[in-house]
Coordinates of C-alpha atoms in Angstrom, one line a residue:
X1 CA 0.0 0.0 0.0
X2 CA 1.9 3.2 -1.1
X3 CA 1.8 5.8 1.2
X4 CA -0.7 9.0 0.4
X5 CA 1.1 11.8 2.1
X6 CA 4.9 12.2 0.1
X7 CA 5.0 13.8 -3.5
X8 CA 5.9 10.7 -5.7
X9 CA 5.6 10.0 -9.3
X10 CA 4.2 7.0 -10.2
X11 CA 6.7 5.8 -13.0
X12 CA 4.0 2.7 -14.1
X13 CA 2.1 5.3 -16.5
X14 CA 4.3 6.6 -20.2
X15 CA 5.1 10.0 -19.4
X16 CA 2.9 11.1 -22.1
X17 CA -0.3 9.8 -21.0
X18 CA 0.6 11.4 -17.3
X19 CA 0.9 14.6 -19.1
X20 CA -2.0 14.3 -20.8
X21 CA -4.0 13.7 -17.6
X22 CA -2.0 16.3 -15.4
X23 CA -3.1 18.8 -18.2
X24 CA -6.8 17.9 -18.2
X25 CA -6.9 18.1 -14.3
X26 CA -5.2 21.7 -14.1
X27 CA -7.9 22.8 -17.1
X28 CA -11.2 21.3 -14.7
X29 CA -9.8 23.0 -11.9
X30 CA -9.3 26.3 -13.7
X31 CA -12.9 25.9 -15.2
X32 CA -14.3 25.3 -11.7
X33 CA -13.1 28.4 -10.2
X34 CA -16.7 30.2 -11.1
X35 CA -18.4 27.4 -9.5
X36 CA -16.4 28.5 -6.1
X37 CA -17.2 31.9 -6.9
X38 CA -21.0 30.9 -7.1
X39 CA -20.5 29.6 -3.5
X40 CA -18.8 32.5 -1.9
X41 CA -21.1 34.9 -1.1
X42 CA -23.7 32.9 0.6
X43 CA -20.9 30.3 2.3
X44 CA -19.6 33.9 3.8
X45 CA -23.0 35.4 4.4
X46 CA -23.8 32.3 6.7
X47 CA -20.4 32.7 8.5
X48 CA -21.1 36.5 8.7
X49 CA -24.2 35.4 11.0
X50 CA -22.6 32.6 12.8
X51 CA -20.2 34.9 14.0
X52 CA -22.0 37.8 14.7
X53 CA -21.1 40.3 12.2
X54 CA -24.6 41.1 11.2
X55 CA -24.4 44.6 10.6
X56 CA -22.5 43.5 7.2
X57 CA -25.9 42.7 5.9
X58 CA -29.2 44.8 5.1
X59 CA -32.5 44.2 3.5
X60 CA -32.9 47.7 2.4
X61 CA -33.7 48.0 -1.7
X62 CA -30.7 47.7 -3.8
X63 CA -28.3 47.0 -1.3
X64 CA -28.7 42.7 -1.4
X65 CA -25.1 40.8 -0.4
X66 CA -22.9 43.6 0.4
X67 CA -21.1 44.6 3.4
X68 CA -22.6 48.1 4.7
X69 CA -20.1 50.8 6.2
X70 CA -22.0 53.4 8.9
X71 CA -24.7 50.6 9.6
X72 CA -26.8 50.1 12.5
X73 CA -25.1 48.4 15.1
X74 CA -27.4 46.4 17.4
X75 CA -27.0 42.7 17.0
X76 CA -28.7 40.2 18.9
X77 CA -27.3 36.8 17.8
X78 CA -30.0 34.2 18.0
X79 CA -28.9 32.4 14.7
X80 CA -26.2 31.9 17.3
X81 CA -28.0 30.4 19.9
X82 CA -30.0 27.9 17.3
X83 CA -26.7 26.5 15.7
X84 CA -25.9 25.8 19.7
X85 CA -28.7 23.9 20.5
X86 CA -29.1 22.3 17.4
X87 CA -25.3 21.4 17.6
X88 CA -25.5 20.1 21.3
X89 CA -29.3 17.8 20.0
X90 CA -26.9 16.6 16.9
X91 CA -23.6 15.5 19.4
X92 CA -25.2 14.7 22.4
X93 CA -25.8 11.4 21.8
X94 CA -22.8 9.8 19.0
X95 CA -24.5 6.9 17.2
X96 CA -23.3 3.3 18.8
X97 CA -21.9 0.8 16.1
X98 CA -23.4 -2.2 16.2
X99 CA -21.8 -5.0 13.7
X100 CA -24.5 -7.8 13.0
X101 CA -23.3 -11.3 12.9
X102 CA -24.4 -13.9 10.0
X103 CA -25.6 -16.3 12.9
X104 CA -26.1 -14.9 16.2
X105 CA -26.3 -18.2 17.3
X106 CA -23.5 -19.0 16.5
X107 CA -20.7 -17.6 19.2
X108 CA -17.9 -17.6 16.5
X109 CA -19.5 -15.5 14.1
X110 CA -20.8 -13.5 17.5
X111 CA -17.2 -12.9 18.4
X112 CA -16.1 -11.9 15.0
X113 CA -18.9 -9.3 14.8
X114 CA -17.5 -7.9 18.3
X115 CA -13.8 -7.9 17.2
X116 CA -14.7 -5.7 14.3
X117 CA -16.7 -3.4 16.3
X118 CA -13.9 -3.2 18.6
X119 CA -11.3 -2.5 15.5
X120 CA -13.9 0.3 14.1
X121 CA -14.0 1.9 17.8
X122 CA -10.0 1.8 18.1
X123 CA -9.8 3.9 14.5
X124 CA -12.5 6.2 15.7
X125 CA -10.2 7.0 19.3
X126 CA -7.1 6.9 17.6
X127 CA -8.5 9.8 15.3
X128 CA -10.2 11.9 18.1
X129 CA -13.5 11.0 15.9
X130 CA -16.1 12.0 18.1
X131 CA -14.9 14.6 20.5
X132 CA -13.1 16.5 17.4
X133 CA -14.3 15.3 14.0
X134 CA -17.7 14.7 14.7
X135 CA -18.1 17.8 16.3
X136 CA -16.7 20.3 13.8
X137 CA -18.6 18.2 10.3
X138 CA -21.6 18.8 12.5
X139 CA -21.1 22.5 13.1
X140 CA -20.4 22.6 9.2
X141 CA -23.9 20.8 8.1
X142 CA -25.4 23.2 10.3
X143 CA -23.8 27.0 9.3
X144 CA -22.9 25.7 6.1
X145 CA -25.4 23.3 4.9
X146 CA -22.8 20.3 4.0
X147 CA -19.8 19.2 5.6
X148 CA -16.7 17.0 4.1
X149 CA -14.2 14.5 5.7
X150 CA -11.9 12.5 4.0
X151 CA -10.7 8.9 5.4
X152 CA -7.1 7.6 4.0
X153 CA -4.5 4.5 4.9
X154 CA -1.6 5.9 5.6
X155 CA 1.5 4.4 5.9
X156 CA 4.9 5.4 7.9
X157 CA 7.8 3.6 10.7
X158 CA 5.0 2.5 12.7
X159 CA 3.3 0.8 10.2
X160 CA -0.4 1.4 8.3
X161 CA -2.9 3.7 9.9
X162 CA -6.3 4.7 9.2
X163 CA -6.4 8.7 9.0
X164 CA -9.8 10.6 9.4
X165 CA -10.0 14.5 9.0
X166 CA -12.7 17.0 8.9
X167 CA -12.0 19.3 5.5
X168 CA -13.7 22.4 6.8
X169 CA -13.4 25.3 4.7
X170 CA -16.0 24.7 2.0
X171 CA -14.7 27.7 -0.2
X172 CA -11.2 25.4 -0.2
X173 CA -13.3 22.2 -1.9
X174 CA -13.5 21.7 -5.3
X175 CA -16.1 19.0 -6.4
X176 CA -16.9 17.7 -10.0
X177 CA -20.8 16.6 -10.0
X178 CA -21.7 14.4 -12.3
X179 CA -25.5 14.6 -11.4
X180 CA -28.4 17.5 -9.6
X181 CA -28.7 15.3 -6.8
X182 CA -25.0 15.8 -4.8
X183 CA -24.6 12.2 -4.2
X184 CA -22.0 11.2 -7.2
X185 CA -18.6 13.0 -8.7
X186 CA -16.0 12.6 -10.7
X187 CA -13.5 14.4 -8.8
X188 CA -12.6 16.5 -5.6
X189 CA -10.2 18.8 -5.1
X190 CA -8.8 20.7 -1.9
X191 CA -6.8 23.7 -1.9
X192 CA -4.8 25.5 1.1
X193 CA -1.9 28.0 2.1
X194 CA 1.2 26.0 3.3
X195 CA 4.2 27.1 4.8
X196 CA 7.3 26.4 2.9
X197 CA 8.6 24.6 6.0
X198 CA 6.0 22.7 6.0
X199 CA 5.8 21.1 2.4
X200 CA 9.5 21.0 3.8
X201 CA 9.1 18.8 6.4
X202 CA 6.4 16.8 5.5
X203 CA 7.4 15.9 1.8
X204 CA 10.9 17.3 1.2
X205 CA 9.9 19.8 -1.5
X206 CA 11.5 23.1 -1.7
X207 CA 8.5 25.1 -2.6
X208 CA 8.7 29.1 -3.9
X209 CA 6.5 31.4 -1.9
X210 CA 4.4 33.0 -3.0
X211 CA 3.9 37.2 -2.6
X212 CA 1.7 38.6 -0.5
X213 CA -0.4 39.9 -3.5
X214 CA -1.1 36.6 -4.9
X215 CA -2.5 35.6 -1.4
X216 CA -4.3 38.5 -0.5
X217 CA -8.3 37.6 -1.9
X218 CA -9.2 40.7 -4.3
X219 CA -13.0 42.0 -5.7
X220 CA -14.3 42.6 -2.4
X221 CA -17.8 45.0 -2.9
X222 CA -18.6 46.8 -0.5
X223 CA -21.7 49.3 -0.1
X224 CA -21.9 53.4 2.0
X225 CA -25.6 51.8 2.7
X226 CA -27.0 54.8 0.5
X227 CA -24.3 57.7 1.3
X228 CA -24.3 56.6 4.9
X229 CA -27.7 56.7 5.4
X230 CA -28.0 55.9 9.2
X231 CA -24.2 57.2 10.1
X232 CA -23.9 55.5 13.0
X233 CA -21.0 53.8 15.3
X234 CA -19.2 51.2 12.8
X235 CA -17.4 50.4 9.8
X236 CA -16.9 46.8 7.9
X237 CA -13.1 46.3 8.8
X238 CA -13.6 43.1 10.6
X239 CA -11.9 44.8 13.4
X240 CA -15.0 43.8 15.6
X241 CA -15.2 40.0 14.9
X242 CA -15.3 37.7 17.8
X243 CA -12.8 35.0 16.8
X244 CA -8.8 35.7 15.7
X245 CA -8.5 34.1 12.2
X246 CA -5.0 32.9 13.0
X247 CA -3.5 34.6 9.7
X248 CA 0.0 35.0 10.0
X249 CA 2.7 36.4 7.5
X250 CA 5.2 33.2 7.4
X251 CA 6.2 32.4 3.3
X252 CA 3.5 30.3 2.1
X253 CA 3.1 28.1 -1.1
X254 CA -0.2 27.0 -2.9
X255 CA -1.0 23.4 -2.1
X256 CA -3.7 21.7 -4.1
X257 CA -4.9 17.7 -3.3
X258 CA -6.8 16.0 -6.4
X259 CA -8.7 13.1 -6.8
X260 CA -10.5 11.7 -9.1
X261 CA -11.3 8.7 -11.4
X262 CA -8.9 8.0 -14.4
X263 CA -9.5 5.2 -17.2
X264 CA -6.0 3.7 -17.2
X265 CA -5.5 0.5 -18.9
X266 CA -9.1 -0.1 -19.7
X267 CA -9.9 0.4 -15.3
X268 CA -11.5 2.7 -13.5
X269 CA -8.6 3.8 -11.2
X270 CA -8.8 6.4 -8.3
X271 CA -5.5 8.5 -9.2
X272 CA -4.0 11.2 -6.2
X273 CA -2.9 14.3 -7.8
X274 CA -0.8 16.8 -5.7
X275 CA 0.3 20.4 -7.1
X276 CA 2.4 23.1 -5.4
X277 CA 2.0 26.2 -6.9
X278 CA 0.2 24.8 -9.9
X279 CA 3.6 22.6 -10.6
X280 CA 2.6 18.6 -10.4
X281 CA 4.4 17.4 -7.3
X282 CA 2.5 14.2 -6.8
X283 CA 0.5 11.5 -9.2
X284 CA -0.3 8.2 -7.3
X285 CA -2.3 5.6 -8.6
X286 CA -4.0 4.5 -6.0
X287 CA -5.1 1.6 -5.1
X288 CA -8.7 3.0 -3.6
X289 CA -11.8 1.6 -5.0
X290 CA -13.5 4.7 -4.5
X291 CA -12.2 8.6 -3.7
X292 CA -11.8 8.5 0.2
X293 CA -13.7 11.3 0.6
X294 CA -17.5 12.0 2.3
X295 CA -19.2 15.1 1.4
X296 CA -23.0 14.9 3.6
X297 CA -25.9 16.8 3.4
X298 CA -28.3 18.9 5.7
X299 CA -31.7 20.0 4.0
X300 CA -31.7 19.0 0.3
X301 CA -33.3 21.4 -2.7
X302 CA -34.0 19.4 -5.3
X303 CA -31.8 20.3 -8.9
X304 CA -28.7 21.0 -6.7
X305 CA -25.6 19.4 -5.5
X306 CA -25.2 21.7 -2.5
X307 CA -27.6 21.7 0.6
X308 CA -29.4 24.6 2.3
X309 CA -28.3 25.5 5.9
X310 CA -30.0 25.0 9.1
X311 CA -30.0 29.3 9.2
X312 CA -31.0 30.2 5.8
X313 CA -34.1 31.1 6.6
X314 CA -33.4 33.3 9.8
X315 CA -31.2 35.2 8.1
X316 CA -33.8 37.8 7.1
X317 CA -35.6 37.7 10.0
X318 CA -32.6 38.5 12.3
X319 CA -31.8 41.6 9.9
X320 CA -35.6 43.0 10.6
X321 CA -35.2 42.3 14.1
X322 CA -31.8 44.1 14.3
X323 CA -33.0 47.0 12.1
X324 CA -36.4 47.6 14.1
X325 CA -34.5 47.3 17.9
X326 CA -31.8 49.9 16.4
X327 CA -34.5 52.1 14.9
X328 CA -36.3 52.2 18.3
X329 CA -33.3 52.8 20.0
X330 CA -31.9 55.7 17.9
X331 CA -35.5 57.3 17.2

């Protein structure tokens, strides 16, 4: 079992048809970059209201999805409080495994059944499953609307090991659908800032950093909330928000993690694709029957891949409510 986590080059394809496939994934992922633009601005409007920073958004006439400088302040964060108690209803209780034997009569088959529960339960602990993984995918489906974790073998001194992380930024996962219905795809991609010491360490690649201008997101809209209608107490810096983003100015590189299907000697294979900087660092293929990764869903819409979140629809009444208490208070 080859190990997915060091930039290799698997030498068992011509170098022509690895071209030719390296080329085609860097053209999807180029053409897919308007399907993560689709996503943004409702993916950051949900955050916006997780996190309290409600008096981005308005409902006034012509002034839909953009962040408003010299708004009203008052923010009373019960979208908050939902995701809470729909987060504690969700975890509360982690589902049991149960493993049902062919013969229950039988106490050999019984036994088996038992050892593999215990083997799924020592993965699950040896991957923090529930207390951190569970957790997080959970607050995703909720805020969010669908949440992604990828499960891989991995392979190192020690021995093979089942690996299990939450992928949590949705705006940093690429999918292919091949159908309406979000339950198939071709291919998935995630992308990420690195530090150049830690492609380093971890695969012994001397990556280029990249400048601060290539990392620093561009097209930000933002409205004056007619002229600065209300004038009142705040801007949209983000100097108010209630968590620390962790951003830090260490050199970083581009990482991007592929995976999709490939027809490669008349087989379906499941190939591992790893660029740095948009240079191919990495093409595996692996021996996966399937991509090892889970995307779920919360509430479904019918004719579309991606869910609808648990606070879509409180969005716009927490705006009224936050306009009319600000309005009273500043009559």
């Amino acid at each position: 079992m080859p190990n997915y986590g060091r930039f290799v080059i698997d030498d068992s394809i011509a170098e022509d048809k690895r071209n030719a496939i390296v080329d085609r994934v860097k053209e999807n992922l180029d053409k897919m970059k308007s399907e993560t633009a689709d996503r943004e601005p409702i993916i950051k409007k949900r955050q916006d209201f997780y996190e309290g920073r409600h008096h981005r958004w308005t409902n006034v006439t012509g002034q839909v999805i953009k962040e408003q400088e010299g708004h009203i302040l008052a923010v009373f964060n019960y979208v908050l409080r939902f995701c809470q108690k729909v987060h504690q209803t969700l975890t509360n209780n982690p589902p049991r495994i149960k493993i049902k034997s062919k013969d229950e009569a039988n106490e050999v088959e019984t036994s088996r059944s038992e050892r593999v529960e215990d083997v799924i339960y020592d993965v699950l602990r040896q991957n923090k499953f529930f207390p951190v993984v569970f957790k997080r995918c959970a607050i995703n489906q909720i805020r969010d609307g669908d949440f992604m974790f990828e499960c891989k073998v991995m392979e190192d001194l020690k021995g093979k090991r089942i690996q299990i992380s939450p992928m949590e930024d949705l705006l940093k996962i690429t999918v292919g659908w091949d159908d309406a219905s979000g339950t198939t795809f071709s291919f998935v991609s995630f992308s990420d800032m690195w530090t150049t010491e830690k492609i380093k360490r971890e695969f012994g690649y001397e990556a280029e950093a990249m400048s601060e201008l290539d990392m620093t997101q561009q097209g930000t809209t933002k409205g004056d909330h007619l002229k600065d209608q209300y004038g009142l107490m705040t801007d949209t810096s983000g100097k108010n928000d209630a968590v620390p983003t962790g951003e830090n100015k260490l050199p970083k590189a581009k990482i991007t993690d592929y995976w999709g299907y490939e027809v490669i000697d008349s087989r379906v294979r499941v190939v591992n694709l790893v660029f740095v900087n948009n240079e191919n660092v990495q093409f595996i293929v692996t021996e996966y029957d399937d991509i090892p990764k889970f995307i779920g869903h919360s509430l479904l819409v019918a004719g579309k891949p991606w869910s609808m979140s648990f606070i879509d629809p409180l969005m716009d009444p927490q705006i009224e409510l936050n306009d009319r208490s600000s309005y009273r208070d500043w009559e």
